[in-house]
Amino acid sequence: METHAISPRPARWKRVLKVFTGLIVLGILVFALTLTGFFFVGRQEWAQTKQDLAARGEKLTREELRPASVPDEQNFFGDPMWLELADVVEVEWAGGLTKQPRIPRGQRQLDALNRPVTDAERESLGAAFPEFRNGNANLTVSRWIHDVITESAEADAAQQRRAAEFVLAALGLTEPVFSRLSELAERPEAVFLSKDLMDLSGWGEATSYIREYGRFLTARAWANRTLGHTSAAARDIQMLWRLPHLLDGDPTLLSLLFQIAEGTLALRVIDDGLKAHSWSPADLETFESLLAGVNYPAIAAAGFRGERGFLNQSYVSTMDSRQLFEPYLWIFGAGNQAFSSRLFQEWIDALESASTEGLPPGKISIKKIEEIRGHPILRYPYAIASMSFPNMPGIAGAVADLQNQVQRTRATIALERYHLEHGRYPDSLSALVPHFLPAVPRDIMTLQNVDYQREGEGYRL
């Protein structure tokens, strides 16, 4: 009888190990191919995006968006006071290095705008205006003025005039810096921070001083109007209106937010005088000329372009400075740039077409970002782009609200001028065209005419 040897079967664990190893290799290959796909597709999309936007004349970096420099003698910021902020040193902060001005706060020329009040100054002003004495040991010029204006808001006319006289006297404590800033703001090319001031620290320092100067202009305008010096108040408002536009050429979203805040403040000062019927016909004509060409959606579009340029340059600088993110950006960076640049362009187009197509809520949408954030796969390769956007719909809403406020203020100015000339208000806003307005103001959200109703001897707008 013939016998045959039986070959031993491989152990079960060896078979399992082979299958497991094969699956791991397959998974690695799929993962590598996926990353390779994102790498090449992202670069293709970024190349196409750059080509498409360049064909439209778009600039994709902040350096390209910077306007040409202007001579110091023409520039608001070309003065030794501001150049103190450009003299920076590197210091340790939050585990890294940051830049800050060499001269600390409290020792700069610009600090005269909000310095502590000395005992001698407190005594002198307190003697002249005993009703406004203030015993606060940490009292600053700005706080003292603010407190007096606030406390006199509900006072009678005589007390308000007394408060206005105090404000003008207290403003003398800010000299000669206050007057020097007013001279600088008259310069024809006072529109752009110097490159040395454009790091985040320098920008923040500069705008804080500009805002302080703006608060003093507001206080002086209030005081002059209260005392019946409306022409002087109107000049202060012109200067106040110019302040946010010092940054018209600054391609950043931060500058846009600054312009929204300061523009709102200037309109409030004008509106307060309109409610009190304080302005002369000449003052009202001045205000109309200031507001006639204002287009905040266009200003916002410039800010959005700057933010896009900032993000594009951030991809490059992050790769250079943070090794942790370098592999991720090398693979996914181009796709993130393409996505964010295209989305920014959609928003820019919406802002620039607002005057003809409106800017209703939802026109600046983050739906695409939300879709990526909720996607089980795309949320990872597009993580940076989906997290890099500030509250763009909120910013667009603030822009639309401010543009509408400009339109309402223009309508109110025209109605006041009509009333001064005819002794009554018109039956409709169309009666203001073309003598007081070139066209009836429209709501930027709906493109409908501003609503106006005559009510007795007054009106509702």
Tab-separated table of C-alpha atoms in Angstrom:
chain	number	residue	atom	x	y	z
A	1	MET	CA	0.000	0.000	0.000
A	2	GLU	CA	1.450	3.356	-1.116
A	3	THR	CA	1.459	6.228	1.352
A	4	HIS	CA	1.649	10.001	0.660
A	5	ALA	CA	3.066	12.691	2.928
A	6	ILE	CA	0.648	15.476	3.777
A	7	SER	CA	2.111	19.027	3.548
A	8	PRO	CA	1.536	20.935	6.754
A	9	ARG	CA	-0.849	23.912	6.455
A	10	PRO	CA	0.522	27.353	7.352
A	11	ALA	CA	-0.429	28.386	10.811
A	12	ARG	CA	-3.604	30.512	10.982
A	13	TRP	CA	-1.783	33.431	12.549
A	14	LYS	CA	0.584	33.603	9.574
A	15	ARG	CA	-2.338	33.877	7.175
A	16	VAL	CA	-3.903	36.581	9.296
A	17	LEU	CA	-0.588	38.416	9.458
A	18	LYS	CA	-0.233	38.358	5.671
A	19	VAL	CA	-3.762	39.704	5.181
A	20	PHE	CA	-3.242	42.368	7.833
A	21	THR	CA	0.092	43.393	6.317
A	22	GLY	CA	-1.476	43.572	2.877
A	23	LEU	CA	-4.265	45.773	4.182
A	24	ILE	CA	-1.775	48.092	5.847
A	25	VAL	CA	0.258	48.385	2.645
A	26	LEU	CA	-2.925	48.966	0.656
A	27	GLY	CA	-4.046	51.621	3.138
A	28	ILE	CA	-0.697	53.377	2.955
A	29	LEU	CA	-0.837	53.318	-0.845
A	30	VAL	CA	-4.390	54.711	-0.865
A	31	PHE	CA	-3.417	57.389	1.660
A	32	ALA	CA	-0.316	58.327	-0.336
A	33	LEU	CA	-2.288	58.464	-3.560
A	34	THR	CA	-4.928	60.618	-1.854
A	35	LEU	CA	-2.312	63.041	-0.584
A	36	THR	CA	-0.684	63.093	-4.007
A	37	GLY	CA	-4.060	63.841	-5.548
A	38	PHE	CA	-4.692	66.733	-3.171
A	39	PHE	CA	-1.162	67.981	-3.825
A	40	PHE	CA	-1.467	68.089	-7.618
A	41	VAL	CA	-5.125	69.122	-7.756
A	42	GLY	CA	-4.477	71.910	-5.230
A	43	ARG	CA	-1.584	73.285	-7.235
A	44	GLN	CA	-3.604	73.085	-10.427
A	45	GLU	CA	-6.505	74.922	-8.792
A	46	TRP	CA	-4.204	77.594	-7.359
A	47	ALA	CA	-2.488	78.120	-10.714
A	48	GLN	CA	-5.866	78.450	-12.433
A	49	THR	CA	-7.178	80.762	-9.715
A	50	LYS	CA	-4.156	83.049	-10.011
A	51	GLN	CA	-4.514	83.109	-13.786
A	52	ASP	CA	-8.241	83.893	-13.651
A	53	LEU	CA	-7.904	86.633	-11.053
A	54	ALA	CA	-4.842	88.155	-12.721
A	55	ALA	CA	-6.862	88.390	-15.944
A	56	ARG	CA	-9.343	90.516	-13.989
A	57	GLY	CA	-6.566	92.751	-12.711
A	58	GLU	CA	-6.715	91.391	-9.155
A	59	LYS	CA	-3.661	91.517	-6.896
A	60	LEU	CA	-3.186	88.656	-4.496
A	61	THR	CA	-0.548	89.871	-2.034
A	62	ARG	CA	-0.461	92.840	0.308
A	63	GLU	CA	2.807	94.016	-1.206
A	64	GLU	CA	1.110	94.373	-4.588
A	65	LEU	CA	-1.745	96.298	-2.983
A	66	ARG	CA	0.418	98.868	-1.227
A	67	PRO	CA	0.222	102.307	-2.839
A	68	ALA	CA	3.356	104.201	-3.690
A	69	SER	CA	5.057	105.948	-0.801
A	70	VAL	CA	4.587	109.679	-0.417
A	71	PRO	CA	7.177	112.174	0.803
A	72	ASP	CA	7.239	112.741	4.547
A	73	GLU	CA	6.354	116.400	4.122
A	74	GLN	CA	3.045	115.331	2.513
A	75	ASN	CA	2.243	112.398	4.763
A	76	PHE	CA	0.232	112.566	7.981
A	77	PHE	CA	2.526	109.911	9.433
A	78	GLY	CA	5.738	111.530	8.207
A	79	ASP	CA	6.440	113.350	11.456
A	80	PRO	CA	8.840	112.635	14.348
A	81	MET	CA	5.849	111.943	16.599
A	82	TRP	CA	4.779	109.000	14.463
A	83	LEU	CA	8.287	107.879	13.654
A	84	GLU	CA	8.771	107.152	17.350
A	85	LEU	CA	6.419	104.213	16.745
A	86	ALA	CA	8.503	102.991	13.813
A	87	ASP	CA	11.655	102.797	15.965
A	88	VAL	CA	11.021	99.247	17.165
A	89	VAL	CA	12.950	96.568	19.038
A	90	GLU	CA	12.332	92.850	19.397
A	91	VAL	CA	11.168	91.673	22.802
A	92	GLU	CA	10.117	88.321	24.194
A	93	TRP	CA	6.370	87.819	24.385
A	94	ALA	CA	4.238	84.685	24.846
A	95	GLY	CA	7.191	82.395	24.315
A	96	GLY	CA	8.357	84.099	21.126
A	97	LEU	CA	9.585	87.402	19.787
A	98	THR	CA	7.521	90.424	18.877
A	99	LYS	CA	8.263	94.019	17.942
A	100	GLN	CA	7.331	97.053	19.958
A	101	PRO	CA	8.384	100.712	19.945
A	102	ARG	CA	11.674	101.416	21.682
A	103	ILE	CA	10.125	104.343	23.570
A	104	PRO	CA	7.498	102.961	25.996
A	105	ARG	CA	4.026	104.388	26.456
A	106	GLY	CA	3.959	107.372	28.730
A	107	GLN	CA	7.215	108.763	27.325
A	108	ARG	CA	6.193	109.442	23.708
A	109	GLN	CA	5.194	112.812	22.314
A	110	LEU	CA	1.767	111.441	21.356
A	111	ASP	CA	1.072	110.503	24.958
A	112	ALA	CA	0.269	114.156	25.604
A	113	LEU	CA	-3.163	113.317	24.175
A	114	ASN	CA	-4.116	111.325	27.237
A	115	ARG	CA	-1.614	111.982	29.956
A	116	PRO	CA	-2.418	112.191	33.664
A	117	VAL	CA	-3.521	115.579	34.928
A	118	THR	CA	-0.960	117.156	37.248
A	119	ASP	CA	-1.917	118.500	40.665
A	120	ALA	CA	-1.209	122.054	39.490
A	121	GLU	CA	-3.448	121.629	36.420
A	122	ARG	CA	-6.196	120.073	38.512
A	123	GLU	CA	-6.043	122.992	40.927
A	124	SER	CA	-5.989	125.613	38.183
A	125	LEU	CA	-8.961	124.205	36.234
A	126	GLY	CA	-10.786	123.407	39.469
A	127	ALA	CA	-10.477	127.039	40.555
A	128	ALA	CA	-11.828	128.306	37.220
A	129	PHE	CA	-14.593	125.668	37.060
A	130	PRO	CA	-15.330	124.586	40.642
A	131	GLU	CA	-18.451	122.691	39.569
A	132	PHE	CA	-16.242	120.286	37.600
A	133	ARG	CA	-13.610	119.534	40.238
A	134	ASN	CA	-12.462	115.925	40.172
A	135	GLY	CA	-10.534	114.263	42.979
A	136	ASN	CA	-9.612	111.096	41.081
A	137	ALA	CA	-5.898	110.535	41.695
A	138	ASN	CA	-5.525	108.737	38.330
A	139	LEU	CA	-7.451	111.314	36.326
A	140	THR	CA	-6.416	111.772	32.677
A	141	VAL	CA	-7.258	114.647	30.356
A	142	SER	CA	-9.496	112.431	28.224
A	143	ARG	CA	-11.412	111.008	31.190
A	144	TRP	CA	-12.017	114.430	32.744
A	145	ILE	CA	-13.414	115.835	29.496
A	146	HIS	CA	-15.542	112.749	28.901
A	147	ASP	CA	-17.008	112.856	32.399
A	148	VAL	CA	-17.935	116.536	32.124
A	149	ILE	CA	-19.661	116.074	28.743
A	150	THR	CA	-21.546	113.007	29.980
A	151	GLU	CA	-22.716	114.708	33.173
A	152	SER	CA	-23.952	117.766	31.270
A	153	ALA	CA	-26.004	115.766	28.754
A	154	GLU	CA	-29.266	116.366	30.643
A	155	ALA	CA	-28.319	119.789	32.042
A	156	ASP	CA	-29.936	123.082	31.089
A	157	ALA	CA	-28.517	125.367	28.402
A	158	ALA	CA	-26.522	127.510	30.832
A	159	GLN	CA	-24.846	124.492	32.433
A	160	GLN	CA	-24.065	123.004	29.040
A	161	ARG	CA	-22.417	126.235	27.957
A	162	ARG	CA	-20.355	126.175	31.124
A	163	ALA	CA	-19.335	122.590	30.402
A	164	ALA	CA	-18.375	123.578	26.845
A	165	GLU	CA	-16.136	126.344	28.171
A	166	PHE	CA	-14.461	123.822	30.471
A	167	VAL	CA	-13.859	121.400	27.579
A	168	LEU	CA	-12.115	124.063	25.498
A	169	ALA	CA	-9.954	125.018	28.477
A	170	ALA	CA	-9.086	121.376	29.255
A	171	LEU	CA	-8.107	120.737	25.643
A	172	GLY	CA	-5.318	123.243	26.175
A	173	LEU	CA	-3.593	120.569	28.280
A	174	THR	CA	-2.993	118.524	25.117
A	175	GLU	CA	-1.038	121.240	23.340
A	176	PRO	CA	1.077	121.484	21.258
A	177	VAL	CA	0.439	117.879	20.126
A	178	PHE	CA	-3.275	118.393	19.424
A	179	SER	CA	-2.643	121.355	17.115
A	180	ARG	CA	0.261	119.576	15.430
A	181	LEU	CA	-1.934	116.590	14.571
A	182	SER	CA	-4.515	118.947	13.085
A	183	GLU	CA	-1.823	120.460	10.873
A	184	LEU	CA	-0.669	117.012	9.767
A	185	ALA	CA	-4.206	115.898	8.929
A	186	GLU	CA	-4.467	118.766	6.430
A	187	ARG	CA	-1.667	117.302	4.344
A	188	PRO	CA	-2.902	116.257	0.891
A	189	GLU	CA	-1.443	112.741	0.926
A	190	ALA	CA	-2.136	111.807	4.521
A	191	VAL	CA	-3.511	108.433	3.511
A	192	PHE	CA	-1.156	105.614	4.445
A	193	LEU	CA	0.858	104.282	7.320
A	194	SER	CA	4.562	103.905	6.608
A	195	LYS	CA	5.832	100.392	6.003
A	196	ASP	CA	7.675	100.445	9.328
A	197	LEU	CA	4.387	100.960	11.143
A	198	MET	CA	2.553	98.237	9.303
A	199	ASP	CA	3.401	95.323	11.583
A	200	LEU	CA	0.485	94.498	13.864
A	201	SER	CA	2.018	96.177	16.909
A	202	GLY	CA	2.766	99.443	15.088
A	203	TRP	CA	-0.663	99.512	13.473
A	204	GLY	CA	-2.415	99.049	16.799
A	205	GLU	CA	-0.325	101.729	18.473
A	206	ALA	CA	-0.917	104.229	15.664
A	207	THR	CA	-4.672	103.721	15.441
A	208	SER	CA	-5.077	104.037	19.210
A	209	TYR	CA	-3.549	107.520	19.038
A	210	ILE	CA	-5.676	108.449	16.017
A	211	ARG	CA	-8.799	107.385	17.884
A	212	GLU	CA	-7.745	109.431	20.916
A	213	TYR	CA	-7.270	112.453	18.666
A	214	GLY	CA	-10.706	111.758	17.165
A	215	ARG	CA	-12.318	111.760	20.606
A	216	PHE	CA	-10.805	115.170	21.318
A	217	LEU	CA	-12.056	116.482	17.960
A	218	THR	CA	-15.512	115.201	18.867
A	219	ALA	CA	-15.348	116.956	22.236
A	220	ARG	CA	-14.221	120.226	20.686
A	221	ALA	CA	-16.924	120.033	18.012
A	222	TRP	CA	-19.531	119.515	20.731
A	223	ALA	CA	-18.166	122.433	22.752
A	224	ASN	CA	-18.053	124.793	19.767
A	225	ARG	CA	-21.570	123.856	18.671
A	226	THR	CA	-22.876	124.307	22.214
A	227	LEU	CA	-21.338	127.776	22.352
A	228	GLY	CA	-22.816	128.693	18.965
A	229	HIS	CA	-19.506	128.527	17.068
A	230	THR	CA	-20.962	126.276	14.394
A	231	SER	CA	-18.397	127.081	11.711
A	232	ALA	CA	-15.587	125.996	14.052
A	233	ALA	CA	-17.578	122.870	14.944
A	234	ALA	CA	-18.069	122.087	11.251
A	235	ARG	CA	-14.316	122.350	10.661
A	236	ASP	CA	-13.733	119.879	13.492
A	237	ILE	CA	-16.238	117.496	11.931
A	238	GLN	CA	-14.469	117.811	8.583
A	239	MET	CA	-11.258	116.825	10.318
A	240	LEU	CA	-13.000	114.028	12.205
A	241	TRP	CA	-14.417	112.703	8.947
A	242	ARG	CA	-10.968	112.766	7.408
A	243	LEU	CA	-9.429	110.640	10.164
A	244	PRO	CA	-10.740	107.214	9.094
A	245	HIS	CA	-9.813	108.002	5.503
A	246	LEU	CA	-6.190	108.422	6.524
A	247	LEU	CA	-6.180	104.635	6.109
A	248	ASP	CA	-7.964	104.450	2.741
A	249	GLY	CA	-4.800	103.121	1.142
A	250	ASP	CA	-4.119	100.596	3.876
A	251	PRO	CA	-5.139	97.166	2.542
A	252	THR	CA	-6.235	95.501	5.783
A	253	LEU	CA	-9.461	94.371	7.341
A	254	LEU	CA	-8.392	96.023	10.592
A	255	SER	CA	-8.307	99.385	8.839
A	256	LEU	CA	-11.811	98.751	7.507
A	257	LEU	CA	-13.087	98.116	11.027
A	258	PHE	CA	-11.359	101.303	12.185
A	259	GLN	CA	-13.025	103.270	9.393
A	260	ILE	CA	-16.440	101.866	10.313
A	261	ALA	CA	-15.982	102.881	13.959
A	262	GLU	CA	-14.715	106.388	13.203
A	263	GLY	CA	-17.243	106.986	10.420
A	264	THR	CA	-20.042	106.090	12.831
A	265	LEU	CA	-18.667	108.593	15.349
A	266	ALA	CA	-18.482	111.417	12.791
A	267	LEU	CA	-22.064	110.811	11.629
A	268	ARG	CA	-23.266	110.868	15.221
A	269	VAL	CA	-21.763	114.327	15.750
A	270	ILE	CA	-23.441	115.639	12.589
A	271	ASP	CA	-26.765	114.064	13.550
A	272	ASP	CA	-26.672	115.563	17.055
A	273	GLY	CA	-26.388	119.023	15.514
A	274	LEU	CA	-29.202	118.273	13.071
A	275	LYS	CA	-31.522	117.259	15.911
A	276	ALA	CA	-30.754	120.551	17.647
A	277	HIS	CA	-31.066	122.510	14.359
A	278	SER	CA	-27.661	124.010	15.116
A	279	TRP	CA	-26.078	124.054	11.683
A	280	SER	CA	-26.022	127.012	9.300
A	281	PRO	CA	-26.725	126.611	5.575
A	282	ALA	CA	-22.990	126.794	4.893
A	283	ASP	CA	-22.304	124.057	7.458
A	284	LEU	CA	-24.964	121.842	5.896
A	285	GLU	CA	-23.509	122.310	2.421
A	286	THR	CA	-20.096	121.327	3.800
A	287	PHE	CA	-21.507	118.133	5.281
A	288	GLU	CA	-23.294	117.212	2.067
A	289	SER	CA	-20.046	117.599	0.125
A	290	LEU	CA	-18.302	115.341	2.660
A	291	LEU	CA	-20.884	112.580	2.382
A	292	ALA	CA	-21.800	112.775	-1.300
A	293	GLY	CA	-19.156	110.394	-2.603
A	294	VAL	CA	-18.993	107.985	0.318
A	295	ASN	CA	-19.157	104.321	-0.720
A	296	TYR	CA	-18.496	102.042	2.227
A	297	PRO	CA	-19.091	98.802	0.287
A	298	ALA	CA	-16.243	99.817	-2.056
A	299	ILE	CA	-14.038	100.595	0.952
A	300	ALA	CA	-14.955	97.168	2.345
A	301	ALA	CA	-13.994	95.517	-0.934
A	302	ALA	CA	-10.531	97.053	-0.624
A	303	GLY	CA	-10.289	95.711	2.929
A	304	PHE	CA	-11.324	92.234	1.763
A	305	ARG	CA	-8.638	92.339	-0.929
A	306	GLY	CA	-6.083	93.226	1.714
A	307	GLU	CA	-7.220	90.391	3.971
A	308	ARG	CA	-6.895	87.972	1.059
A	309	GLY	CA	-3.386	89.217	0.367
A	310	PHE	CA	-2.519	88.893	4.044
A	311	LEU	CA	-3.726	85.264	4.114
A	312	ASN	CA	-1.835	84.385	0.940
A	313	GLN	CA	1.388	85.750	2.388
A	314	SER	CA	0.679	84.014	5.687
A	315	TYR	CA	0.800	80.615	3.984
A	316	VAL	CA	4.316	81.355	2.814
A	317	SER	CA	5.558	82.896	6.064
A	318	THR	CA	4.053	80.058	8.129
A	319	MET	CA	5.962	77.500	6.080
A	320	ASP	CA	9.144	79.461	6.627
A	321	SER	CA	8.781	79.952	10.361
A	322	ARG	CA	6.817	76.988	11.728
A	323	GLN	CA	8.256	73.624	10.835
A	324	LEU	CA	5.285	71.870	12.445
A	325	PHE	CA	2.933	73.087	9.712
A	326	GLU	CA	5.339	72.841	6.801
A	327	PRO	CA	4.436	69.281	5.626
A	328	TYR	CA	0.708	70.074	5.847
A	329	LEU	CA	1.047	73.315	3.893
A	330	TRP	CA	3.357	71.725	1.338
A	331	ILE	CA	0.602	69.225	0.512
A	332	PHE	CA	-2.592	71.213	1.099
A	333	GLY	CA	-1.496	74.873	1.095
A	334	ALA	CA	-2.132	75.566	-2.598
A	335	GLY	CA	-5.663	74.142	-2.414
A	336	ASN	CA	-6.414	76.278	0.642
A	337	GLN	CA	-5.133	79.375	-1.143
A	338	ALA	CA	-7.262	78.642	-4.200
A	339	PHE	CA	-10.401	78.097	-2.125
A	340	SER	CA	-9.989	81.205	0.042
A	341	SER	CA	-8.991	83.460	-2.877
A	342	ARG	CA	-12.020	82.441	-4.940
A	343	LEU	CA	-14.366	82.905	-2.007
A	344	PHE	CA	-12.916	86.337	-1.256
A	345	GLN	CA	-13.494	87.286	-4.897
A	346	GLU	CA	-17.175	86.332	-4.630
A	347	TRP	CA	-17.512	88.633	-1.631
A	348	ILE	CA	-15.569	91.444	-3.322
A	349	ASP	CA	-17.813	91.203	-6.392
A	350	ALA	CA	-20.900	91.385	-4.161
A	351	LEU	CA	-19.601	94.497	-2.393
A	352	GLU	CA	-18.616	96.269	-5.593
A	353	SER	CA	-21.998	95.606	-7.190
A	354	ALA	CA	-23.951	96.719	-4.095
A	355	SER	CA	-24.944	100.067	-5.609
A	356	THR	CA	-26.740	98.319	-8.482
A	357	GLU	CA	-27.651	94.930	-7.005
A	358	GLY	CA	-28.050	95.746	-3.314
A	359	LEU	CA	-26.380	94.257	-0.263
A	360	PRO	CA	-29.110	92.347	1.591
A	361	PRO	CA	-28.362	90.080	4.554
A	362	GLY	CA	-26.931	86.813	3.255
A	363	LYS	CA	-25.301	88.358	0.186
A	364	ILE	CA	-21.941	87.823	1.885
A	365	SER	CA	-22.354	84.139	2.739
A	366	ILE	CA	-20.137	81.612	4.516
A	367	LYS	CA	-22.196	78.629	3.338
A	368	LYS	CA	-19.235	77.127	1.481
A	369	ILE	CA	-17.081	77.361	4.600
A	370	GLU	CA	-19.770	75.676	6.690
A	371	GLU	CA	-20.085	72.901	4.121
A	372	ILE	CA	-16.359	72.192	4.327
A	373	ARG	CA	-16.359	72.281	8.116
A	374	GLY	CA	-19.142	69.694	8.151
A	375	HIS	CA	-17.635	67.430	5.490
A	376	PRO	CA	-16.144	64.179	6.897
A	377	ILE	CA	-13.107	64.325	4.583
A	378	LEU	CA	-12.657	67.863	3.163
A	379	ARG	CA	-12.623	69.394	6.650
A	380	TYR	CA	-9.051	68.127	7.058
A	381	PRO	CA	-7.277	69.197	3.836
A	382	TYR	CA	-9.089	72.572	3.902
A	383	ALA	CA	-8.805	73.101	7.664
A	384	ILE	CA	-6.756	76.318	7.445
A	385	ALA	CA	-8.962	77.980	4.833
A	386	SER	CA	-12.141	77.079	6.706
A	387	MET	CA	-10.820	78.573	9.941
A	388	SER	CA	-9.090	81.678	8.559
A	389	PHE	CA	-12.089	83.902	7.909
A	390	PRO	CA	-13.326	86.480	10.415
A	391	ASN	CA	-17.050	87.193	10.682
A	392	MET	CA	-17.407	88.419	7.104
A	393	PRO	CA	-21.243	88.494	7.092
A	394	GLY	CA	-21.145	90.578	10.283
A	395	ILE	CA	-18.641	92.991	8.766
A	396	ALA	CA	-20.751	93.294	5.602
A	397	GLY	CA	-23.808	93.987	7.749
A	398	ALA	CA	-21.973	96.766	9.603
A	399	VAL	CA	-20.875	98.225	6.256
A	400	ALA	CA	-24.447	98.194	4.929
A	401	ASP	CA	-25.781	99.772	8.134
A	402	LEU	CA	-23.195	102.543	7.981
A	403	GLN	CA	-23.880	103.225	4.301
A	404	ASN	CA	-27.571	103.482	5.101
A	405	GLN	CA	-26.792	105.863	7.944
A	406	VAL	CA	-24.866	108.021	5.476
A	407	GLN	CA	-27.911	108.046	3.201
A	408	ARG	CA	-30.277	108.970	6.043
A	409	THR	CA	-27.940	111.723	7.223
A	410	ARG	CA	-27.733	113.137	3.698
A	411	ALA	CA	-31.515	113.111	3.481
A	412	THR	CA	-31.774	114.860	6.864
A	413	ILE	CA	-29.245	117.489	5.797
A	414	ALA	CA	-31.192	118.135	2.609
A	415	LEU	CA	-34.473	118.370	4.556
A	416	GLU	CA	-32.896	120.861	6.951
A	417	ARG	CA	-31.630	122.965	4.058
A	418	TYR	CA	-35.071	122.856	2.428
A	419	HIS	CA	-36.684	123.932	5.702
A	420	LEU	CA	-34.266	126.819	6.170
A	421	GLU	CA	-35.059	128.029	2.668
A	422	HIS	CA	-38.835	127.428	2.545
A	423	GLY	CA	-39.878	127.490	6.195
A	424	ARG	CA	-41.448	124.024	5.967
A	425	TYR	CA	-40.562	120.450	5.086
A	426	PRO	CA	-41.388	118.992	1.644
A	427	ASP	CA	-44.192	116.535	0.976
A	428	SER	CA	-41.760	114.024	-0.522
A	429	LEU	CA	-38.017	113.528	-0.884
A	430	SER	CA	-38.286	114.021	-4.642
A	431	ALA	CA	-38.796	117.729	-3.921
A	432	LEU	CA	-35.157	117.834	-2.750
A	433	VAL	CA	-33.881	116.828	-6.209
A	434	PRO	CA	-31.833	118.301	-7.826
A	435	HIS	CA	-31.310	121.469	-5.775
A	436	PHE	CA	-30.412	119.792	-2.480
A	437	LEU	CA	-29.652	116.220	-3.594
A	438	PRO	CA	-28.692	114.721	-6.981
A	439	ALA	CA	-31.100	111.820	-6.381
A	440	VAL	CA	-33.333	110.435	-3.654
A	441	PRO	CA	-31.137	108.399	-1.261
A	442	ARG	CA	-31.669	104.632	-1.413
A	443	ASP	CA	-31.351	101.834	1.117
A	444	ILE	CA	-28.231	99.873	0.145
A	445	MET	CA	-29.801	96.592	1.256
A	446	THR	CA	-33.027	96.813	-0.761
A	447	LEU	CA	-32.226	99.582	-3.279
A	448	GLN	CA	-35.559	101.140	-2.298
A	449	ASN	CA	-35.794	104.886	-1.674
A	450	VAL	CA	-35.342	105.965	1.927
A	451	ASP	CA	-38.785	106.039	3.514
A	452	TYR	CA	-40.076	109.545	4.295
A	453	GLN	CA	-43.373	110.712	5.731
A	454	ARG	CA	-44.449	114.252	6.494
A	455	GLU	CA	-46.012	114.451	9.953
A	456	GLY	CA	-47.550	117.794	10.916
A	457	GLU	CA	-44.788	120.372	11.147
A	458	GLY	CA	-42.134	117.642	11.189
A	459	TYR	CA	-41.427	114.360	9.466
A	460	ARG	CA	-40.424	110.742	9.993
A	461	LEU	CA	-37.385	109.367	8.158
